[in-house]
Coordinates of C-alpha atoms in Angstrom, one line a residue:
Chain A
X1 CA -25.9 -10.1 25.1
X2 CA -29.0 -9.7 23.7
X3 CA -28.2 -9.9 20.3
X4 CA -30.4 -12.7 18.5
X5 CA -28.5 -14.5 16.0
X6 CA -29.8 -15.6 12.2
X7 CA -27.6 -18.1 10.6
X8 CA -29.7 -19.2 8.3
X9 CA -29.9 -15.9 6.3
X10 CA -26.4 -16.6 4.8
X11 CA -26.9 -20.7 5.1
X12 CA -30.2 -20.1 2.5
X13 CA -28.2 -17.9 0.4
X14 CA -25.1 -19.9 0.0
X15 CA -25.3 -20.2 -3.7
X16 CA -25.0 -16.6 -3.9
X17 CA -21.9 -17.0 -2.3
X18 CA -20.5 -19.9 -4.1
X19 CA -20.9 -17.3 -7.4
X20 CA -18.9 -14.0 -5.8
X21 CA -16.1 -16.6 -4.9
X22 CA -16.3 -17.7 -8.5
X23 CA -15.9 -14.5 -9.5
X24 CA -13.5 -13.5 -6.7
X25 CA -11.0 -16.5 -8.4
X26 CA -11.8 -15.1 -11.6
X27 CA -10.7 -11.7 -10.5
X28 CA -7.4 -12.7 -8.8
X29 CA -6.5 -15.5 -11.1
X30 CA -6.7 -12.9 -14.4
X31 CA -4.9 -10.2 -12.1
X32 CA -1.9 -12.5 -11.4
X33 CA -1.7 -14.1 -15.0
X34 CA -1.8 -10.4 -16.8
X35 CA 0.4 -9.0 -13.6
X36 CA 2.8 -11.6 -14.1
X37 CA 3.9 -10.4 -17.5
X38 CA 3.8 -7.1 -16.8
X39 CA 6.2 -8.1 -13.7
X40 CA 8.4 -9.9 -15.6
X41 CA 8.7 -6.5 -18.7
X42 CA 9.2 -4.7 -15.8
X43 CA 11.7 -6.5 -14.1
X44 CA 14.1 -6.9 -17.1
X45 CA 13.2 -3.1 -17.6
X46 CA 14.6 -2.8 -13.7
X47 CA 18.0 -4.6 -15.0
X48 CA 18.1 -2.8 -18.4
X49 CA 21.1 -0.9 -19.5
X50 CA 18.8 2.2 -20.3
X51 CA 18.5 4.6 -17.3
X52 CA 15.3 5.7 -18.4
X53 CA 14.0 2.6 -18.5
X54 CA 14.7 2.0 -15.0
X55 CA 13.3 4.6 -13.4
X56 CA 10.1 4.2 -14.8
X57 CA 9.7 0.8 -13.9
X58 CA 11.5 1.7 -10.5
X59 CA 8.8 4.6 -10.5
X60 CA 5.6 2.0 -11.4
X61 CA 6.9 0.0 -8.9
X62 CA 7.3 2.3 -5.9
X63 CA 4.0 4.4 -6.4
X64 CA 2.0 0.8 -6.4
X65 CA 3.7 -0.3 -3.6
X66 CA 3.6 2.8 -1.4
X67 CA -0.5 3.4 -1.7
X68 CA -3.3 1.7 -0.8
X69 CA -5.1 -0.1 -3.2
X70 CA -8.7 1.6 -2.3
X71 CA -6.7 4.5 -3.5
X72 CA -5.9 2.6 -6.5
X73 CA -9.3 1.4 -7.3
X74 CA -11.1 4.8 -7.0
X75 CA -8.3 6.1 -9.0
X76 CA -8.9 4.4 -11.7
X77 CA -12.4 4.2 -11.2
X78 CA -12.9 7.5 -11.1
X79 CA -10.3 8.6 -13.3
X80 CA -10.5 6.2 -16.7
X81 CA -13.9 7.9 -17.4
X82 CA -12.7 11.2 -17.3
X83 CA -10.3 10.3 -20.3
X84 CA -13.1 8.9 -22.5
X85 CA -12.6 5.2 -21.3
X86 CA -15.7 4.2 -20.2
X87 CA -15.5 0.3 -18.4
X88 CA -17.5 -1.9 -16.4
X89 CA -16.9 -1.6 -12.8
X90 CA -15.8 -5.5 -12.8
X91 CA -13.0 -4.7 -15.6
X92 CA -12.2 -1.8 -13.7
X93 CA -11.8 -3.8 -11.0
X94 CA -9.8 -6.4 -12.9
X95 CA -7.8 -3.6 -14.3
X96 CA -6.6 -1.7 -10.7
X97 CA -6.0 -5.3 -9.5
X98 CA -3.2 -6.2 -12.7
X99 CA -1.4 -2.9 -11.9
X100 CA -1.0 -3.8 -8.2
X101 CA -0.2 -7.1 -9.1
X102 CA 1.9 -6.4 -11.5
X103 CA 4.1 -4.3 -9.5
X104 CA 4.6 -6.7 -6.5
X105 CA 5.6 -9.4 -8.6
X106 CA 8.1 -7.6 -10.4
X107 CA 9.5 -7.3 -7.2
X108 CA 9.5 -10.7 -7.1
X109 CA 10.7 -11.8 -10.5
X110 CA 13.4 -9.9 -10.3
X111 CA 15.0 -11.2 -7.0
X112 CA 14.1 -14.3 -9.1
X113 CA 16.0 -13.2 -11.9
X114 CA 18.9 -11.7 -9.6
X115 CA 19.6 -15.1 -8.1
X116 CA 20.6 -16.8 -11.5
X117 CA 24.8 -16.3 -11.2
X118 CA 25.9 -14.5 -14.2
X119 CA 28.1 -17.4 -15.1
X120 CA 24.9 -19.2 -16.0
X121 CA 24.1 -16.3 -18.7
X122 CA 27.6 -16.6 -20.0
X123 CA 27.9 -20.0 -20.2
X124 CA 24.7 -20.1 -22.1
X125 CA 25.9 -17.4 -24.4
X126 CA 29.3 -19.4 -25.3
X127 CA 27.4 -22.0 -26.3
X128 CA 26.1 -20.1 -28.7
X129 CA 22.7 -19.8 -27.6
X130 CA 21.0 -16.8 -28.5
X131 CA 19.9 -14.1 -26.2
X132 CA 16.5 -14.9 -26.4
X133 CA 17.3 -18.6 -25.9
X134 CA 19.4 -17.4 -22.9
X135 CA 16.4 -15.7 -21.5
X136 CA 13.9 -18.4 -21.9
X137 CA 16.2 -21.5 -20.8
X138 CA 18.4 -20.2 -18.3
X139 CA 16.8 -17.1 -16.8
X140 CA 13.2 -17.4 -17.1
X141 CA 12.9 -20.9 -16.4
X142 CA 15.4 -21.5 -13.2
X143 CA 13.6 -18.1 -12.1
X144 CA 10.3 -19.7 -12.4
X145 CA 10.9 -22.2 -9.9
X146 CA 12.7 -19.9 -7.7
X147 CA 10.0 -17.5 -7.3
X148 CA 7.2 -20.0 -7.1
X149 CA 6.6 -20.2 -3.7
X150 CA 6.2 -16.2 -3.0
X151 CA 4.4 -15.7 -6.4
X152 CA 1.6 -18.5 -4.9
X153 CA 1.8 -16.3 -1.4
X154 CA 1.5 -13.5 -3.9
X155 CA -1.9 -15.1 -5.6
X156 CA -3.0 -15.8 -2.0
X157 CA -2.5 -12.1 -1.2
X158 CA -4.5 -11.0 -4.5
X159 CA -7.4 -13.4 -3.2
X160 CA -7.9 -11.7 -0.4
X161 CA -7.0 -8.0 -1.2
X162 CA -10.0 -8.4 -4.0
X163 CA -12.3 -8.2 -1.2
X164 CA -11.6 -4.5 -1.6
X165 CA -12.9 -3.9 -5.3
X166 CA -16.7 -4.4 -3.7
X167 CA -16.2 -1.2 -2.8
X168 CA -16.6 -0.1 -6.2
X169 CA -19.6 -2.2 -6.3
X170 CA -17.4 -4.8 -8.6
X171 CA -19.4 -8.0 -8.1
X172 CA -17.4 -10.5 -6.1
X173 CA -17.8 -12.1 -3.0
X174 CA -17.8 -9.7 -0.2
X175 CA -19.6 -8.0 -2.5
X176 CA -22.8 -10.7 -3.1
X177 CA -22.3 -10.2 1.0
X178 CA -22.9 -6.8 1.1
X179 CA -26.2 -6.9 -1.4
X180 CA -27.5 -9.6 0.8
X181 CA -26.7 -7.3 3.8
X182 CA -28.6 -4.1 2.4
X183 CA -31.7 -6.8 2.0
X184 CA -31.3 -8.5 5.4
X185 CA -29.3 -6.2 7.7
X186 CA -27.6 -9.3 9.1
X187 CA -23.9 -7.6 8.5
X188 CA -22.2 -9.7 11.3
X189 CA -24.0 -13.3 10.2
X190 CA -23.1 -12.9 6.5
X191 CA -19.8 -11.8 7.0
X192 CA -18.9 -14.0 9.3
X193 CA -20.0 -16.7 6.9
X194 CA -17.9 -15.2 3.9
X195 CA -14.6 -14.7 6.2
X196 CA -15.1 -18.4 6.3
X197 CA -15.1 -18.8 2.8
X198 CA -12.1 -15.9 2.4
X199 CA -10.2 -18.6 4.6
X200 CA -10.9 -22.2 3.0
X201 CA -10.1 -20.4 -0.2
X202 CA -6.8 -19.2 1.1
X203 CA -5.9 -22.4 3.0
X204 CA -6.9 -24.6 -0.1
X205 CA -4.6 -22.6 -1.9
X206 CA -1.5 -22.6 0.6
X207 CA -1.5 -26.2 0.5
X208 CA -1.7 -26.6 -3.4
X209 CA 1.1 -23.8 -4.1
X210 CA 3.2 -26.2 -1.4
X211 CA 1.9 -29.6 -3.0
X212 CA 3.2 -28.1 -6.4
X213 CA 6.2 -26.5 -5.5
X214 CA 7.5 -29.8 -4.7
X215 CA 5.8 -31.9 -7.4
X216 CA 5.5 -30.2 -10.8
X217 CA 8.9 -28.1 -10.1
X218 CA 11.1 -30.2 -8.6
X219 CA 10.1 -32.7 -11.8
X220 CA 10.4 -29.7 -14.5
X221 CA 13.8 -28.8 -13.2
X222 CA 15.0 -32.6 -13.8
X223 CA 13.7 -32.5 -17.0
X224 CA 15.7 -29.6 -18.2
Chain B
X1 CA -11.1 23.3 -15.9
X2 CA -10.7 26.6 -14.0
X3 CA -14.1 25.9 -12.1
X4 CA -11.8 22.8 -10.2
X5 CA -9.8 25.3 -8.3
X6 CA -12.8 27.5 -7.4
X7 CA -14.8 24.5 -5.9
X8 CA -11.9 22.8 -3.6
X9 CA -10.0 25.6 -1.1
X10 CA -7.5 25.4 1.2
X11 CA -9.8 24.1 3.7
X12 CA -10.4 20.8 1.7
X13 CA -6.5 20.4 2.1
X14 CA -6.6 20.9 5.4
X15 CA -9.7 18.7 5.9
X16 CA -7.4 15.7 4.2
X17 CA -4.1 16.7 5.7
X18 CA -6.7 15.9 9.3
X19 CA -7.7 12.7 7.5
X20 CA -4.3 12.2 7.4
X21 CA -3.2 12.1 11.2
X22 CA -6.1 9.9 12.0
X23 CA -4.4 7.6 9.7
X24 CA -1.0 7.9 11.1
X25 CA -2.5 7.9 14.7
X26 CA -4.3 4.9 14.0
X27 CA -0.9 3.2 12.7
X28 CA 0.7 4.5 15.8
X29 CA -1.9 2.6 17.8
X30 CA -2.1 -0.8 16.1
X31 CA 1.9 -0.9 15.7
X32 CA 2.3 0.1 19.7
X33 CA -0.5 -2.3 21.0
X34 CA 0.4 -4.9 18.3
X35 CA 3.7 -5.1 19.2
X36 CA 3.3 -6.5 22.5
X37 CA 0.4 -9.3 21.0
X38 CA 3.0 -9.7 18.2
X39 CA 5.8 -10.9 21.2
X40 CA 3.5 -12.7 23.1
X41 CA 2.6 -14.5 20.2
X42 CA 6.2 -15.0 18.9
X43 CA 6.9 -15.7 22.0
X44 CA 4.3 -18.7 22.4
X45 CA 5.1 -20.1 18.5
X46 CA 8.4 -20.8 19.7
X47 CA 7.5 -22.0 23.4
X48 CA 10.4 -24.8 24.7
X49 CA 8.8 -26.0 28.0
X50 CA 4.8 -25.1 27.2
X51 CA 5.1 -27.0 23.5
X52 CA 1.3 -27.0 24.0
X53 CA 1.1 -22.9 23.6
X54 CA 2.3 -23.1 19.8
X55 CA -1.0 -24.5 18.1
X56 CA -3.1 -21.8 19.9
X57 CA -0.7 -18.8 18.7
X58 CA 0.0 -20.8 15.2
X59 CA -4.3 -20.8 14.5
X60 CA -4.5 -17.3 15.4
X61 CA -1.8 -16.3 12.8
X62 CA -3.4 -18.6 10.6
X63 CA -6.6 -17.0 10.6
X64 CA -5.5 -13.8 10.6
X65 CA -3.0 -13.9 7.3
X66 CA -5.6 -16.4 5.5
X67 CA -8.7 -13.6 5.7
X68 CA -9.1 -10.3 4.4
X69 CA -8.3 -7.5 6.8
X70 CA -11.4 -5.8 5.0
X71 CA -13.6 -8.4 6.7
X72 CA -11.9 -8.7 10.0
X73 CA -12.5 -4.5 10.1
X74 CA -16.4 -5.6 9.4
X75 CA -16.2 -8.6 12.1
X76 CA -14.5 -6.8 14.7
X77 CA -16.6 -3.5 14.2
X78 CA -20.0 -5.1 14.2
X79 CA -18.9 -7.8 16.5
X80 CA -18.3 -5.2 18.8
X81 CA -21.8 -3.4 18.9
X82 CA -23.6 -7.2 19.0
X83 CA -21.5 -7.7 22.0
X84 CA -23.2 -4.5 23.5
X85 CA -19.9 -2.6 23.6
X86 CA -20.2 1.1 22.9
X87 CA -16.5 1.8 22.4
X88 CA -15.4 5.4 20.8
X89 CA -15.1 5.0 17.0
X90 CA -11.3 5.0 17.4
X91 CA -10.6 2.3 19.6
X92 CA -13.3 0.3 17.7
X93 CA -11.2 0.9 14.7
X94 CA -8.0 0.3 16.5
X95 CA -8.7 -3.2 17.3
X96 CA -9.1 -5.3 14.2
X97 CA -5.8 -3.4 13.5
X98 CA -3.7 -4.4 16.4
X99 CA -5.3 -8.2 15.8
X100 CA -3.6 -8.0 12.3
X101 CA -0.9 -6.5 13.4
X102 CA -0.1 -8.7 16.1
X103 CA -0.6 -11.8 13.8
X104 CA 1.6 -10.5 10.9
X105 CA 4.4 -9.1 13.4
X106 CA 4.2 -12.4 15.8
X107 CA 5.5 -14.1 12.6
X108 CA 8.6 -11.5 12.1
X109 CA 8.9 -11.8 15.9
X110 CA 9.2 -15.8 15.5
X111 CA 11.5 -15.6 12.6
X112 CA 13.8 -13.4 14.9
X113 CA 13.5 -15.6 17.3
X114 CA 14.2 -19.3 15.4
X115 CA 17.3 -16.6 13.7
X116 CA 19.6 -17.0 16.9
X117 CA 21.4 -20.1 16.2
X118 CA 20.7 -23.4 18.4
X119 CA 24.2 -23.6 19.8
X120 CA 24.1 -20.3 21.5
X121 CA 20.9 -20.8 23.5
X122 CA 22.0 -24.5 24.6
X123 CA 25.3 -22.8 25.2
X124 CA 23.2 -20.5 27.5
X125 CA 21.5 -23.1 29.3
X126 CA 24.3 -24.9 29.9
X127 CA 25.7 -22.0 31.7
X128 CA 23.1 -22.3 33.8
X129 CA 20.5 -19.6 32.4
X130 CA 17.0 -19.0 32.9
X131 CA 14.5 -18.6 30.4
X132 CA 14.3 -15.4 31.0
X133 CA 17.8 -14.6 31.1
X134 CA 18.4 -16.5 27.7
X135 CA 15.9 -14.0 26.2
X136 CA 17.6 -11.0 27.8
X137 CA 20.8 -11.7 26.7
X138 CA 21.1 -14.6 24.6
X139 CA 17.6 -14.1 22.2
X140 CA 17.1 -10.2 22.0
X141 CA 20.4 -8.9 20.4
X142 CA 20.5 -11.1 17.3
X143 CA 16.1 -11.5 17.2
X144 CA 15.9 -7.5 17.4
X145 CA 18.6 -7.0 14.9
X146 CA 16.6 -9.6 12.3
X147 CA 13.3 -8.3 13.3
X148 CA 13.7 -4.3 12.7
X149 CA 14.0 -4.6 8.6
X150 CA 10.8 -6.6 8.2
X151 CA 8.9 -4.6 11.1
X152 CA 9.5 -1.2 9.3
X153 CA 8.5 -3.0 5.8
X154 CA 5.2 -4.4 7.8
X155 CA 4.6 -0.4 9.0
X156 CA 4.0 0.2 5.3
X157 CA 1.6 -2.5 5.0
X158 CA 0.0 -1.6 8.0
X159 CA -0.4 2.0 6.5
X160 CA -2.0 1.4 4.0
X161 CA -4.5 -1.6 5.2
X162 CA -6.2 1.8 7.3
X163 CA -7.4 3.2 4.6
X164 CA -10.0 -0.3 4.6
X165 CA -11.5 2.0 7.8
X166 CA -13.3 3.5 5.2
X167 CA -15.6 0.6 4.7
X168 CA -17.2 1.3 7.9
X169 CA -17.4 5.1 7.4
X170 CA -14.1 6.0 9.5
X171 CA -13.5 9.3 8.7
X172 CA -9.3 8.6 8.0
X173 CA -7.3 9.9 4.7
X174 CA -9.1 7.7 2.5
X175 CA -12.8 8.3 3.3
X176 CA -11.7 12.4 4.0
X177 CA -10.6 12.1 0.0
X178 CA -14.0 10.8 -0.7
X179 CA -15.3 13.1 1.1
X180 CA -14.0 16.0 -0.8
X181 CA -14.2 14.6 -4.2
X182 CA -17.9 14.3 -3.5
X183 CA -18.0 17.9 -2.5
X184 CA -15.9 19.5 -4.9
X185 CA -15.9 17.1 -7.8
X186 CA -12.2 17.4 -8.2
X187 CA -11.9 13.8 -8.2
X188 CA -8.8 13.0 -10.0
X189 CA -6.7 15.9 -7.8
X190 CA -8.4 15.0 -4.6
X191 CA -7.4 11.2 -5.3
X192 CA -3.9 12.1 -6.7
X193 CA -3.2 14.2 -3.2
X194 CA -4.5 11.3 -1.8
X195 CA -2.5 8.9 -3.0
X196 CA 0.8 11.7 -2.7
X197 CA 0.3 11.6 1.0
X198 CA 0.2 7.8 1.2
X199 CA 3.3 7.8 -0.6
X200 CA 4.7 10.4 1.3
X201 CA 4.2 8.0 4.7
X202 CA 4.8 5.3 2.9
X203 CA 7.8 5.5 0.8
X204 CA 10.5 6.4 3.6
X205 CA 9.1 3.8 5.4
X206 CA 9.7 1.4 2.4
X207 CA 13.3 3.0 2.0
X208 CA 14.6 2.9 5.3
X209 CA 13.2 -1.0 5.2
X210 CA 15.6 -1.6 2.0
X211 CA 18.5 -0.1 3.6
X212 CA 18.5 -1.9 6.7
X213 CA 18.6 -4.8 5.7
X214 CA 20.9 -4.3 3.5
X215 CA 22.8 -3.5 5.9
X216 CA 22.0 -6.1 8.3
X217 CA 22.9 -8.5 5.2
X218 CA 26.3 -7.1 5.3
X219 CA 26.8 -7.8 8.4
X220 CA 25.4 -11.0 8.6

């Protein structure tokens, strides 16, 4: 092996870094927030009465989950300006990500939603609770703290399938990596370096969607 | 837009529908090869005599589910050349694949595992079994049964993490789409038959995942 290794070019530019993983939370947090209420329309649209309405959530839902995001992103990327919509590559990027999101966590909401026993809904209603009341008490709630533990894996999975939006130059983390790379030519040293980063961020998280999964839910559900 | 259909021919189609078997081959590969890492892996995560082999096994999952498989692609592909290995472009590609897919399926592989119920394997060692016998007989029929529904769900997964090839200029379904909608400028139709033939691997993948384990569940 030959192969001379130079550490300190990502070591001097860790600031750099420190900004595309700023970003890259930025990007994951806003695309789990916004996907989560798309997730949970679409799930109640995925238990509606109205056949219509099921197959196109059913149909959202499927196509999302049965391509690759890359696909996605240059979709969209490609496509939005083509209809007169002309964004920055990071909202693109923010954009694609919701819809993905959005789509795996409806999954996810409603297996959520499908675990509260219909008794629940009717007992609710004959205490003459409205339907909205209904919803927000003893569906949405309960299902919050079921779903809690694969909509953090679910966050986690965002985190680290961003990485892909560099790729339409979207500025995040592996992305800062690949500017620094074009400059430097040290591919293996800097991404090394950020895989490291990719991995404290996604074991930092792990343990915090455990610690409050058993803290904050645990608490809220003896509160109710 | 009549200008579209003159620009991209028949030959484009056939230039992604090739993109497309490099993808599936290179699923074939990482699934086949990953297989066997996945059950030595499973394997040592739920080692009985060799306790010490689970921490091993449990880091490599670790690091393999808590990092982008965009950046194990980079790692693995110029890892490779620094290491002064001139492998063909396909088995290059093939490995950071079969790494993720042996630490994503070692964990199915585990949960089939820890699924067959305590009693029955200290019922077969009280019979008098090997380890290896308990595997054979005890182990495989309920952990293969558990296993097969989340496997074919992973294949999906797995499908679509090769189109990240592209990153390194792998000439697979997704960077062939580029390809052509570079060429042609038919972006939006090159991308939408893109995305069609994804779904077309992917979705009776995702199906035949649903029903089996529905059906396993009514069993169970």
């Amino acid at each position: 092996m030959t192969y001379k290794f130079h550490w300190e070019v990502p070591l001097q530019n860790l600031p750099a870094f420190f900004w595309g993983a700023l970003a890259t939370l930025e990007i994951s947090a806003l695309a789990v927030f916004i996907g989560l209420f798309i997730a949970i329309a679409c799930a109640l649209a995925r238990l509606s009465k109205y056949p219509a309405l099921r197959r196109a959530a059913t149909a959202y839902v499927e196509v999302i989950r049965n391509t690759p995001l890359l696909v996605q992103l240059f979709y969209v990327y490609f496509g939005l300006p083509t209809i007169g919509i002309n964004l920055s590559a990071f909202s693109v990027a923010i954009f694609a990500l919701t819809l993905n999101c959005g789509a795996y966590c409806t999954e996810i909401i409603r297996a959520g939603i499908q675990s509260i026993h219909r008794g629940q809904t009717e007992a609710g209603l004959s205490l003459g609770m409205t339907r909205w009341q209904v919803f927000r008490y003893v569906i949405l709630m309960p299902t919050l703290r079921v779903v809690w533990p694969p909509l953090a894996s679910q966050f986690i999975a965002t985190l680290l399938g961003s990485s892909v939006v560099s790729q339409i130059s979207a500025e995040e983390l592996t992305y800062a990596g690949s500017l620094l790379e074009s400059r430097t030519y040290r591919t293996f040293e800097i991404f090394f370096a950020i895989t490291i980063i990719y991995f404290v961020m996604s074991q930092v998280f792990s343990l915090l969607s455990y610690l409050t999964g058993r803290r904050v839910f645990r608490q809220a559900w003896g509160q109710l | 837009m009549p200008e579209i259909f003159i620009a991209f021919s028949y030959k484009d189609i056939l230039f992604l529908l090739q993109g497309a078997l490099v993808t599936i081959a290179l699923c074939a590969m990482a699934a086949s090869s990953g297989l066997i890492l996945a059950l030595a892996i499973g394997l040592m995560r739920t080692a009985q005599r060799f306790r010490f082999l689970r921490w091993p096994a449990g880091v490599y999952v670790e690091i393999f589910r808590g990092t982008p498989l965009l950046m194990q692609i980079f790692i693995a592909y110029f890892g490779l050349s620094i290491l002064g290995l001139n492998l063909p472009r396909f088995v290059a590609m093939s490995i950071p694949l079969i790494l993720y897919t042996g630490a994503y399926m070692g964990e199915i592989v585990r949960a089939g595992i820890e699924a067959v119920p305590r009693g029955q394997r200290e019922a077969g060692l009280s019979l008098g079994m090997t380890y290896g016998h308990l595997l054979r007989y005890i182990v495989t029929p309920t952990a293969v049964r558990v296993m097969i529904p989340p496997s074919v769900g992973f294949l999906v997964q797995l499908v679509k993490g090769t189109s990240l090839a592209y990153v390194v200029g792998y000439v697979e379904l997704t960077r062939a789409g580029y390809i052509v909608s570079q060429s042609t400028y038919a972006t939006m139709l090159v991308f939408t038959l893109v995305g069609a033939i994804y779904f077309g691997i992917c979705y009776p993948l995702s199906l035949a995942s649903q029903r089996l384990e529905l059906r396993l569940r009514r069993h169970a």
